[in-house]
XYZ file of C-alpha atoms in Angstrom:
662
model
C 55.072 140.036 21.116
C 51.917 137.943 21.550
C 52.495 135.770 18.475
C 55.194 133.640 20.104
C 53.165 132.926 23.296
C 50.136 132.040 21.172
C 52.246 129.693 19.052
C 53.709 128.100 22.198
C 50.229 127.602 23.656
C 49.042 125.856 20.494
C 52.139 123.639 20.501
C 51.375 122.707 24.133
C 47.779 121.818 23.291
C 48.891 119.831 20.219
C 51.482 117.947 22.286
C 48.806 117.122 24.888
C 46.522 115.827 22.129
C 49.367 113.712 20.720
C 50.023 112.194 24.160
C 46.315 111.576 24.671
C 46.117 109.677 21.373
C 49.145 107.604 22.367
C 47.637 106.717 25.751
C 44.171 105.932 24.415
C 45.578 103.541 21.805
C 47.256 101.387 24.498
C 45.691 98.025 25.464
C 42.792 98.303 27.898
C 42.912 94.971 29.712
C 40.427 92.130 30.071
C 36.618 92.527 30.198
C 36.564 92.617 34.018
C 39.069 95.473 34.081
C 37.187 97.369 31.395
C 33.895 96.991 33.252
C 35.405 98.505 36.397
C 37.035 101.309 34.405
C 33.740 102.053 32.644
C 31.958 102.413 35.987
C 34.626 104.905 37.111
C 34.357 106.825 33.819
C 30.583 107.060 34.018
C 30.641 108.168 37.638
C 33.292 110.813 36.987
C 31.556 112.238 33.951
C 28.174 112.260 35.687
C 29.616 114.217 38.592
C 31.549 116.644 36.415
C 28.463 117.327 34.297
C 26.365 118.143 37.367
C 29.170 120.196 38.897
C 29.579 122.317 35.779
C 25.832 122.854 35.525
C 25.810 124.094 39.116
C 28.824 126.324 38.508
C 27.226 127.653 35.311
C 24.305 129.035 37.322
C 26.612 130.887 39.728
C 28.949 132.010 36.926
C 26.022 133.371 34.912
C 24.937 135.443 37.891
C 28.493 136.713 38.404
C 28.750 137.550 34.699
C 25.595 139.669 34.873
C 26.833 141.445 38.002
C 30.151 142.297 36.335
C 28.381 143.293 33.121
C 26.235 145.911 34.863
C 28.614 146.996 37.647
C 31.470 147.619 35.207
C 29.219 149.231 32.645
C 32.040 151.266 31.114
C 34.237 148.224 30.523
C 32.284 145.203 29.327
C 35.603 143.456 28.700
C 35.835 142.579 32.405
C 32.645 140.518 32.231
C 33.669 138.948 28.920
C 37.102 138.135 30.351
C 35.423 136.502 33.334
C 33.488 134.260 30.973
C 36.596 133.356 28.948
C 38.552 132.478 32.102
C 35.737 130.367 33.517
C 35.203 128.398 30.302
C 38.914 127.805 29.689
C 39.462 126.667 33.288
C 36.541 124.249 33.143
C 37.748 122.927 29.776
C 41.253 122.277 31.158
C 39.852 120.143 33.960
C 37.435 118.326 31.669
C 40.024 117.391 29.031
C 42.561 116.223 31.584
C 40.065 114.041 33.410
C 38.694 112.571 30.182
C 42.097 111.017 29.547
C 42.859 110.179 33.187
C 39.749 108.008 33.603
C 40.765 106.056 30.514
C 44.482 105.872 31.268
C 43.959 104.171 34.650
C 42.930 100.781 33.246
C 45.655 100.948 30.597
C 48.291 101.505 33.286
C 46.919 98.514 35.207
C 47.204 96.434 32.038
C 50.755 97.664 31.402
C 51.694 96.717 34.976
C 51.307 93.057 33.980
C 54.481 93.465 31.911
C 56.484 95.320 34.533
C 57.047 98.619 36.296
C 58.790 100.540 33.493
C 55.949 100.292 30.969
C 53.295 101.166 33.539
C 55.334 104.155 34.734
C 55.821 105.511 31.216
C 52.127 105.226 30.396
C 51.057 106.813 33.691
C 53.385 109.773 33.163
C 52.141 110.317 29.607
C 48.580 110.241 30.913
C 49.450 112.863 33.519
C 51.322 114.961 30.964
C 48.102 115.253 28.951
C 46.568 117.229 31.824
C 49.729 119.262 32.362
C 50.145 120.474 28.815
C 46.420 121.020 28.255
C 46.305 123.235 31.356
C 49.341 125.327 30.433
C 48.379 125.538 26.766
C 44.834 126.677 27.480
C 45.917 129.124 30.183
C 48.598 130.743 28.031
C 46.274 130.819 25.009
C 43.482 132.427 27.045
C 45.686 135.150 28.552
C 47.787 135.898 25.439
C 44.837 135.622 23.078
C 42.520 137.795 25.141
C 45.216 140.427 25.610
C 46.003 140.406 21.883
C 42.307 140.922 21.161
C 41.630 143.646 23.751
C 44.923 145.136 25.028
C 42.921 145.729 28.211
C 44.636 144.680 31.451
C 41.527 145.220 33.562
C 39.643 142.843 31.301
C 42.445 140.339 31.989
C 41.764 140.725 35.719
C 38.212 139.616 34.932
C 39.664 136.579 33.135
C 41.671 135.758 36.245
C 38.554 136.014 38.395
C 36.698 133.597 36.109
C 39.463 131.014 36.373
C 39.700 131.489 40.134
C 35.974 131.027 40.711
C 35.967 127.749 38.783
C 39.047 126.698 40.711
C 37.448 127.199 44.131
C 34.373 125.242 43.066
C 36.378 122.447 41.444
C 38.890 122.116 44.281
C 36.251 122.273 46.997
C 33.532 120.232 45.289
C 35.950 117.621 43.989
C 37.706 117.500 47.354
C 34.475 116.945 49.273
C 33.476 114.223 46.810
C 36.751 112.308 46.841
C 37.391 112.417 50.573
C 33.813 111.726 51.680
C 33.819 108.599 49.509
C 37.329 107.616 50.605
C 36.702 108.110 54.328
C 33.327 106.367 54.195
C 34.788 103.415 52.295
C 37.731 103.094 54.692
C 35.747 103.296 57.926
C 33.359 100.472 57.058
C 35.417 98.457 54.575
C 38.929 98.450 56.001
C 38.283 99.095 59.696
C 34.956 97.375 60.388
C 34.740 94.657 57.715
C 38.485 94.054 57.413
C 38.483 93.917 53.597
C 41.154 95.519 51.340
C 41.032 99.174 50.334
C 39.881 98.509 46.764
C 37.476 95.604 47.078
C 34.403 95.227 44.877
C 32.437 94.045 47.912
C 32.595 97.611 49.279
C 29.602 99.634 47.969
C 31.649 102.862 48.152
C 34.650 101.602 46.173
C 33.562 103.008 42.804
C 32.733 106.394 44.338
C 36.183 106.357 45.961
C 37.918 105.758 42.625
C 35.738 108.349 40.887
C 36.777 110.837 43.546
C 40.462 110.432 42.733
C 39.738 111.867 39.295
C 37.278 114.664 40.081
C 39.378 115.882 43.000
C 43.015 115.222 42.158
C 42.800 115.602 38.382
C 39.952 117.901 37.341
C 40.164 119.936 40.568
C 43.933 120.193 40.432
C 43.826 121.174 36.745
C 41.423 124.042 37.437
C 43.556 125.092 40.411
C 46.832 125.284 38.482
C 45.082 126.849 35.465
C 43.949 129.795 37.529
C 47.245 130.044 39.433
C 49.123 130.179 36.124
C 46.717 132.650 34.515
C 46.402 134.891 37.576
C 50.182 135.067 38.021
C 50.612 136.087 34.384
C 47.902 138.732 34.680
C 49.265 140.060 37.989
C 52.784 140.438 36.567
C 51.465 142.142 33.421
C 49.355 144.536 35.489
C 52.163 145.349 37.920
C 54.630 145.879 35.075
C 52.210 148.345 33.512
C 51.658 150.211 36.788
C 55.312 150.385 37.872
C 57.264 150.358 34.593
C 54.724 151.308 31.966
C 57.210 153.310 29.911
C 59.484 150.341 29.163
C 58.754 148.680 25.779
C 57.427 145.104 25.896
C 57.150 145.150 29.705
C 53.536 143.967 29.565
C 54.259 141.100 27.166
C 57.362 139.834 29.018
C 55.468 137.383 31.311
C 53.785 135.861 28.249
C 57.150 135.367 26.562
C 58.503 133.688 29.694
C 55.545 131.321 29.661
C 56.055 130.534 25.984
C 59.738 129.678 26.456
C 58.948 127.377 29.381
C 56.390 125.449 27.305
C 59.083 124.290 24.894
C 61.510 123.620 27.750
C 58.913 121.495 29.545
C 58.121 119.485 26.423
C 61.824 118.710 26.005
C 62.035 117.893 29.710
C 59.188 115.390 29.415
C 61.254 113.340 26.940
C 63.816 112.377 29.607
C 61.258 111.110 32.129
C 62.257 107.459 31.844
C 62.585 104.783 34.509
C 66.131 103.480 34.230
C 66.347 101.714 37.608
C 63.704 101.474 40.309
C 63.747 105.084 41.539
C 60.445 106.484 40.310
C 60.952 109.909 41.900
C 64.386 110.219 40.268
C 62.853 109.538 36.866
C 60.272 112.284 37.433
C 62.852 114.722 38.762
C 64.998 114.237 35.655
C 62.270 115.855 33.589
C 61.677 118.663 36.085
C 65.373 119.517 36.372
C 65.976 119.575 32.615
C 62.861 121.729 32.130
C 64.156 124.180 34.750
C 67.631 124.438 33.208
C 66.335 124.880 29.653
C 63.806 127.458 30.838
C 66.521 129.540 32.475
C 68.550 129.475 29.275
C 65.474 130.603 27.358
C 64.704 133.375 29.878
C 68.206 134.818 29.515
C 67.963 134.695 25.723
C 64.639 136.538 25.701
C 65.862 139.266 28.050
C 68.975 139.776 25.953
C 67.038 139.877 22.676
C 64.538 142.419 23.985
C 67.436 144.736 24.895
C 66.576 145.445 28.517
C 70.189 146.542 29.069
C 71.021 147.291 32.705
C 67.978 145.407 33.965
C 68.918 142.141 32.212
C 70.964 140.549 34.997
C 68.752 141.733 37.895
C 65.610 140.514 36.148
C 67.237 137.214 35.235
C 68.353 136.900 38.853
C 64.738 137.288 40.005
C 63.617 134.594 37.541
C 66.412 132.315 38.720
C 65.118 132.757 42.283
C 61.621 131.669 41.182
C 62.940 128.476 39.590
C 65.069 127.667 42.655
C 62.053 128.205 44.935
C 60.168 125.629 42.845
C 62.931 123.036 43.184
C 63.311 123.656 46.921
C 59.548 123.358 47.525
C 59.559 120.036 45.691
C 62.439 118.722 47.786
C 61.012 119.918 51.112
C 57.586 118.449 50.436
C 59.065 115.122 49.412
C 60.977 115.038 52.701
C 57.790 115.511 54.722
C 55.585 113.144 52.716
C 57.841 110.360 51.405
C 58.164 106.988 53.156
C 61.949 107.270 52.894
C 62.346 110.029 55.490
C 61.937 110.769 59.189
C 58.467 112.414 59.354
C 56.503 109.566 57.736
C 58.484 106.862 59.512
C 58.041 108.604 62.879
C 54.276 108.834 62.372
C 54.226 105.144 61.433
C 56.240 104.281 64.562
C 53.807 106.288 66.701
C 50.997 104.108 65.344
C 52.299 101.201 67.433
C 50.914 102.850 70.562
C 47.497 103.655 69.096
C 45.390 106.048 67.049
C 45.857 108.933 69.479
C 49.638 109.010 69.198
C 49.409 108.629 65.430
C 47.117 111.655 65.171
C 49.224 113.710 67.584
C 52.403 112.981 65.641
C 50.727 113.714 62.299
C 49.478 117.085 63.537
C 52.943 117.866 64.905
C 54.687 117.172 61.612
C 52.032 119.096 59.700
C 52.884 122.141 61.811
C 56.627 121.566 61.464
C 56.247 121.211 57.697
C 55.303 124.904 57.417
C 58.659 126.247 58.611
C 61.004 125.305 55.752
C 58.562 126.327 52.960
C 57.909 129.672 54.632
C 61.646 130.281 54.994
C 62.063 129.486 51.285
C 59.214 131.809 50.312
C 60.538 134.625 52.526
C 64.056 134.213 51.170
C 62.701 134.096 47.622
C 60.689 137.284 48.091
C 63.616 139.169 49.650
C 66.139 138.002 47.049
C 63.831 138.786 44.141
C 63.079 142.195 45.668
C 66.770 142.951 46.119
C 67.389 141.991 42.503
C 64.618 144.008 40.896
C 62.240 145.515 43.432
C 58.551 144.665 43.473
C 58.661 143.749 39.796
C 61.369 141.223 40.654
C 58.906 139.419 42.934
C 56.449 139.313 40.030
C 59.111 137.865 37.706
C 60.013 135.227 40.301
C 56.362 134.198 40.522
C 56.015 134.021 36.724
C 59.205 131.949 36.402
C 57.920 129.618 39.099
C 54.552 129.121 37.378
C 56.129 128.805 33.947
C 57.140 125.249 34.934
C 53.522 124.297 35.603
C 53.308 121.977 32.572
C 55.911 119.498 33.800
C 54.866 119.887 37.455
C 51.213 119.130 36.683
C 52.312 116.131 34.620
C 54.104 114.807 37.696
C 50.993 115.466 39.807
C 48.340 114.012 37.485
C 50.450 110.862 37.404
C 49.122 110.364 40.982
C 45.351 109.843 40.488
C 46.017 107.673 37.422
C 48.287 105.311 39.378
C 45.885 105.350 42.348
C 43.049 104.198 40.090
C 45.327 101.686 38.362
C 46.110 100.114 41.735
C 42.419 99.943 42.563
C 41.557 98.307 39.251
C 44.430 95.826 39.663
C 43.088 94.804 43.069
C 39.425 94.701 42.069
C 40.191 92.663 38.930
C 42.439 90.244 40.885
C 45.536 90.822 38.779
C 48.750 88.956 39.561
C 50.878 89.776 42.594
C 53.652 91.176 40.371
C 51.214 93.553 38.643
C 49.931 94.758 42.000
C 53.467 95.312 43.235
C 54.071 97.586 40.246
C 50.851 99.554 40.743
C 51.469 99.822 44.515
C 54.955 101.234 43.890
C 53.528 103.814 41.477
C 50.622 104.655 43.806
C 52.939 105.251 46.756
C 55.028 107.718 44.758
C 51.818 109.247 43.430
C 50.863 110.268 46.973
C 54.110 112.186 47.254
C 53.832 113.812 43.811
C 50.304 115.007 44.624
C 51.560 116.577 47.855
C 54.527 118.132 46.025
C 52.270 119.803 43.476
C 49.927 121.128 46.139
C 52.882 122.683 47.962
C 54.109 124.126 44.649
C 50.676 125.601 43.966
C 50.435 127.072 47.464
C 53.929 128.614 47.362
C 53.285 130.101 43.933
C 49.926 131.377 45.198
C 51.761 133.147 48.000
C 54.107 134.919 45.580
C 51.278 135.678 43.146
C 49.091 137.053 45.929
C 51.850 139.398 47.085
C 52.038 140.681 43.508
C 48.250 141.043 43.425
C 48.321 142.907 46.739
C 50.880 145.384 45.401
C 48.750 145.751 42.272
C 45.771 146.563 44.496
C 47.677 149.341 46.268
C 49.004 150.668 42.954
C 45.471 150.669 41.536
C 44.381 152.875 44.430
C 47.260 155.271 43.767
C 46.567 155.262 40.028
C 42.942 156.039 40.813
C 43.961 159.218 42.624
C 44.133 158.137 46.274
C 46.954 160.080 47.934
C 49.308 158.772 50.603
C 47.511 160.846 53.236
C 44.219 159.213 52.308
C 45.557 155.654 52.234
C 47.504 154.802 55.412
C 48.454 151.138 55.258
C 50.329 150.894 58.541
C 49.889 148.917 61.753
C 49.039 152.084 63.685
C 45.823 152.321 61.660
C 43.038 150.414 63.503
C 41.271 149.705 60.210
C 44.350 147.890 58.900
C 44.552 145.823 62.094
C 40.843 145.030 61.907
C 41.302 143.876 58.322
C 44.297 141.712 59.301
C 42.240 139.882 61.908
C 39.242 139.417 59.616
C 41.395 138.214 56.728
C 43.357 135.893 59.014
C 40.128 134.267 60.158
C 38.806 133.547 56.656
C 41.047 130.522 55.797
C 40.196 128.932 59.156
C 36.455 129.364 58.680
C 36.670 128.151 55.076
C 38.746 125.098 56.059
C 36.331 124.323 58.887
C 33.371 124.365 56.522
C 35.213 122.108 54.061
C 36.191 119.622 56.775
C 32.672 119.535 58.202
C 31.263 118.930 54.739
C 33.539 115.897 54.332
C 32.693 114.577 57.785
C 28.958 114.986 57.264
C 28.974 113.392 53.821
C 31.309 110.590 54.898
C 28.855 109.817 57.700
C 26.100 109.364 55.105
C 28.363 107.035 53.095
C 29.162 104.996 56.223
C 25.467 104.555 56.969
C 24.750 103.505 53.381
C 27.611 100.979 53.269
C 26.538 99.496 56.612
C 22.954 99.300 55.347
C 23.980 97.404 52.236
C 26.185 94.985 54.165
C 23.210 94.304 56.432
C 20.322 94.255 53.952
C 21.910 92.693 50.844
C 22.850 89.119 51.775
C 25.818 87.560 50.011
C 27.956 90.688 49.492
C 30.793 89.465 51.690
C 30.690 86.024 50.052
C 30.764 87.681 46.589
C 27.392 86.123 45.749
C 25.636 89.488 45.448
C 26.667 92.784 43.871
C 26.543 96.007 45.937
C 24.632 99.077 44.759
C 27.597 101.259 43.770
C 25.384 103.915 42.168
C 23.756 104.775 45.489
C 27.050 105.822 47.089
C 28.036 107.750 43.955
C 24.710 109.603 44.121
C 25.109 110.423 47.826
C 28.538 112.009 47.458
C 27.611 113.774 44.203
C 24.598 115.537 45.711
C 26.416 116.381 48.928
C 29.534 117.758 47.190
C 27.458 120.034 44.946
C 25.366 121.261 47.862
C 28.221 121.804 50.294
C 30.530 123.689 47.914
C 28.159 126.621 47.301
C 28.196 128.550 50.582
C 31.964 128.459 51.275
C 32.633 129.736 47.753
C 30.119 132.559 48.098
C 31.724 133.439 51.440
C 35.068 133.889 49.689
C 33.525 136.162 47.036
C 31.392 138.277 49.362
C 33.863 138.787 52.252
C 36.307 141.179 50.513
C 33.410 143.127 49.016
C 31.835 143.694 52.442
C 35.143 144.586 54.091
C 36.068 147.032 51.317
C 32.706 148.766 51.080
C 31.991 148.885 54.822
C 35.453 149.470 56.309
C 37.367 151.089 53.459
C 40.520 150.481 51.395
C 42.918 150.258 54.378
C 40.849 147.541 56.032
C 40.638 145.663 52.738
C 44.420 145.866 52.388
C 44.793 144.363 55.863
C 42.192 141.738 55.003
C 44.207 140.653 51.967
C 47.460 140.397 53.901
C 45.816 138.486 56.746
C 44.335 135.992 54.287
C 47.681 135.475 52.559
C 49.606 134.864 55.785
C 47.259 132.468 57.591
C 46.194 130.861 54.318
C 49.772 129.862 53.504
C 50.361 128.320 56.926
C 47.060 126.456 57.083
C 47.326 125.141 53.522
C 50.926 123.916 53.858
C 50.272 122.278 57.230
C 47.213 120.482 55.895
C 48.671 119.243 52.627
C 52.005 118.086 54.042
C 50.511 116.621 57.206
C 47.827 114.771 55.276
C 50.350 113.384 52.811
C 52.554 112.167 55.666
C 49.605 110.404 57.331
C 48.737 108.659 54.066
C 52.234 107.368 53.410
C 52.712 106.338 57.055
C 49.842 103.918 56.458
C 51.439 102.679 53.247
C 54.800 102.299 55.015
C 53.164 99.885 57.454
C 51.278 98.094 54.671
C 54.608 97.236 53.057
C 55.297 94.905 55.977
C 56.887 97.315 58.434
C 55.853 97.510 62.117
C 53.581 94.484 61.852
C 52.158 95.076 58.380
C 48.521 94.917 57.296
C 46.020 93.932 59.969
C 48.312 94.874 62.880
C 47.319 97.300 65.623
C 49.756 99.828 64.153
C 48.011 99.486 60.786
C 44.589 100.118 62.326
C 45.925 103.251 64.042
C 47.527 104.405 60.777
C 44.185 104.013 58.994
C 42.664 106.397 61.540
C 45.424 108.937 60.887
C 44.988 108.583 57.135
C 41.242 109.106 57.545
C 41.873 112.363 59.415
C 44.524 113.429 56.915
C 42.416 112.778 53.819
C 40.216 115.902 54.026
C 43.272 117.836 55.234
C 45.367 117.164 52.134
C 42.721 116.748 49.444
C 39.855 119.065 50.424
C 40.493 121.959 52.795
C 44.231 122.521 52.220
C 44.259 122.695 48.408
C 41.064 124.778 48.259
C 42.714 127.544 50.312
C 45.114 128.126 47.413
C 42.508 129.636 45.032
C 40.812 131.344 48.001
C 43.924 133.484 48.562
C 43.909 134.702 44.986
C 40.156 135.214 44.624
C 40.038 137.785 47.434
C 43.000 139.664 45.939
C 41.515 139.736 42.435
C 38.185 140.992 43.753
C 40.062 143.706 45.657
C 41.729 144.906 42.446
C 38.348 145.137 40.745
C 36.930 146.953 43.795
C 39.739 149.512 43.860
C 37.873 151.721 41.383
C 34.947 152.060 43.797
C 37.113 152.732 46.876
C 38.951 155.777 45.547
């Protein structure tokens, strides 16, 4: 039962390597373009190296704690190490290609939109299929080697810890550089967004990769792995007597790998609708996956459960498609929210910010309704295990979804290189069109990750309660009901955690961006000739500022996430910890969706104006939109996405703690 998932994972990795070779062999542009791309590559690799060294110190400490605390099961500590290494590797490999694909996409844009689009998607697909391949290989391989589900929980914790660090650290880096560059360059100096006269421009482009590629890869790796582990654990606890119940999630993941590879073949730009070309691949992947799911269920002979379980999987796939559509509505320039925010910019920064906040709040309603409906339908089909199957089916499409997402930072960098290297107007039009869609695809994937995190966390929560029961805690000893003051206390404490975490992330961006602003102003003042292009700015200084700050600022919030559930569980008991988990899930979903959708809408409202609408670049509306985009940047790329792994980390730690709370 594990041979097929392992084979599928190797095929995914091989396909990613094939795509990487294809991308890297494409033309890399003129010497000026290559020089800019090299600076971005060096900055990205320097940051990632220092980030992983920092994480290694924390991970080593965590490994030792797990090794000695779980003395009777060393597999938990070993699993933690496997998950951490595989997650870090997924982000590293994806970014290695992304920072080389950017200049090649800019070069391809000289020949037209279609070639640039195809190359950008292939570059993004490298990250997507590396992530899914490594995640499936890690989970299936480790289970095949140990047949220990608790050790797999340790693997999930390792991936989750790396994810929080990568999302938070990368998010602080990218948005501090972006905000600092925008405030001085675009607002004060009046120069374009990607202008080599801006000392922070290289740091800004580096940030796109460490935040939106490496960070996103680690995020989806752990979401995929944790969902698989949660479904396997819940299947064992609820339906342990059914043959192959533990391996079923792995088989689902294996089927979806092949479906996603086939789906990637139809991602071709036939007209000018870039989103339609991307959706072609997603839709075909979804349809083929469903066919494969039904075949597997029928071949395994689940009998009466076949249709209910398939129904639950169908719900998971539909939830994915609906989340994609809803997020596009709230973040695309073609629809009411973005255009309304842009219109509000005509009356100033205040109205722009007010409208952006309003739509961020509104953007939570439809996704929550979809998630609630998905949970209830899946439950009605197949009980709690149906919810787990829906979550697995949803995450099984991660390969094609990540490919659509990683397309974003590549096209963003390509646009920057095109502008900095003074490419032709037609080339810039192509890169701008790709970049604009890239903003939407990044928002879509964040919403997908958050929704799947919600379903996965519900499965993890049920696993936590089942672990307590399996450990011997009777119903009279474990009262998880609202009449229990410990449950209510836990709900309030858990509900507060995402807010505190998001606040710390936002403050880190604001503080670091302030340092970048001061440095850029200093260079404009003290290095004569920058504005006349007679002198070269010190790009390395800004890169160094954001690198040090991101690594410093990511430590405490991450430790807060790890320590909080431990303190609540040990000090207040299992009921309070159960409430803490539920409170974190509920507020975390709302805060994360509001931030990612609202931030994406702010960004594209600015781009809508830059296309010539409402006065175009340089108008008062444009200046107000830049302010909104500056506020939205840490919303959508730092705090919001980092809440996704937070939700799962606290649940995984609770499962590991269950043994000590019985």
